[in-house]
Amino acid sequence: MKNKATTSTKPQLSTAIGTRPARKLKNELQSVLSSESDDQNTSNELSSNLTNRAYATVRSLILQRQLTGGEVLVEGRLVERLQMSRTPLREALLRLEGEGLLVRANARSYSVRRITAALYFQCLQVRERLESQAISLAMGRIPADEIRALRTNILALDSSQQGSSHWQADDEIHGLFARASGNEMLADTIAHLRVLCRLFEVVDPFNRIEDDRKEHLAILDAYIAGDEKRADEAVLDHLRNLARYTLLRLSNGLVSDFG
C-alpha cells in the first residue's frame, strides 16, 4: 500500500509574501524603515528645538536679572512658564551648568551662579590681556562699513536708561573684535568671561551709558583709523574705568559682597 504524501503545514514562501516580486517587497520594506527613521528624526528635531528654546529663555532670564545670583530654580515653575515637559528643560539646565551660569543647589536642583566682586575683578584683569590681544589681531579684518554702522547704533542709544539695547551694543563691540581675531579659543574665552562679569554687574545695574558710549566710540574710532596702539589703549582704558567705577561703588556701599 502506497503511503500518502505528507502535507506540510508550513506556509510556502509564495504564500507568506504573496505573489509580489522580491524587488517590490524590498522597496516596500525600505519605505517602511525610511518612514520610521523620518519619524524618529522629526521627534529628535522637536526635542532639540525645545531644549534650545528652554536654554535661550532661561539664559536670558539670568542675564536680564529676572533670575538673580544664588536664586534656586524651581523646575515646576519653569515648566509652567515655558509650557514644555521636564526633559528638554533639564537638558537646557545641564547645558547652562556646563557654561557656568548655573551651579548645583542639591542633587535635584540648580541655582543661578553667584559672582563675587573679587571674582569679577579677576575676570576684568584677564579680559584686559585677552581683549587687547584680540583687537590687535583683528586690525584690518573688519569692513569699515560694519564699524561705522556699529558706531551709529551706539550714538543712538538712549542715555536715560540701561536696558537690553545697551547690553546688545556692548556685546556687539567686544564680540566683534574677539571673533575677528581669527582665534576661536580666544573668542570663546572672552565671551565666557564677559558672561561672568555680567552676572555680577546685574546685581546692581550700573548707569554708565554715557561713559560706555564715549569709551566704545574711542575704540571704534581708533580701529577705523588703523591705529593699533590707540585702539589697544582705548580697550584697556574702558575695562580699567569700569573696574574703578565698580570699586568706587563698593567703597560707598552701593554694591555689597566683596568676598
CSV table of N, CA and C in Angstrom, one decimal, residues 2 73 80 102 107 109 120 140 156 178 195 204:
chain,number,residue,atom,x,y,z
A,2,LYS,N,0.6,2.1,-0.9
A,2,LYS,CA,1.4,3.4,-1.0
A,2,LYS,C,1.1,4.3,0.1
A,73,LEU,N,16.4,77.5,41.2
A,73,LEU,CA,15.4,77.4,40.2
A,73,LEU,C,14.4,76.3,40.5
A,80,GLU,N,6.0,75.3,33.9
A,80,GLU,CA,4.8,76.0,33.6
A,80,GLU,C,5.0,77.3,32.8
A,102,LEU,N,24.9,78.3,35.9
A,102,LEU,CA,24.2,77.6,37.0
A,102,LEU,C,25.1,76.7,37.8
A,107,ALA,N,21.0,67.7,44.8
A,107,ALA,CA,21.1,66.6,43.8
A,107,ALA,C,20.0,66.8,42.7
A,109,SER,N,18.3,70.0,42.0
A,109,SER,CA,18.0,71.4,41.5
A,109,SER,C,19.3,72.2,41.3
A,120,TYR,N,34.8,89.0,40.0
A,120,TYR,CA,34.6,90.0,39.0
A,120,TYR,C,35.8,90.7,38.6
A,140,GLY,N,42.3,95.5,10.7
A,140,GLY,CA,42.2,95.4,9.2
A,140,GLY,C,41.3,94.2,8.7
A,156,ALA,N,23.0,106.2,18.9
A,156,ALA,CA,21.5,106.3,19.0
A,156,ALA,C,21.0,105.7,20.4
A,178,ALA,N,36.7,90.1,19.1
A,178,ALA,CA,37.1,88.8,19.5
A,178,ALA,C,37.0,87.8,18.4
A,195,VAL,N,30.3,86.9,30.2
A,195,VAL,CA,29.1,86.5,30.9
A,195,VAL,C,29.3,86.5,32.4
A,204,ASP,N,23.6,95.0,40.6
A,204,ASP,CA,23.3,96.4,40.8
A,204,ASP,C,23.5,97.1,39.5
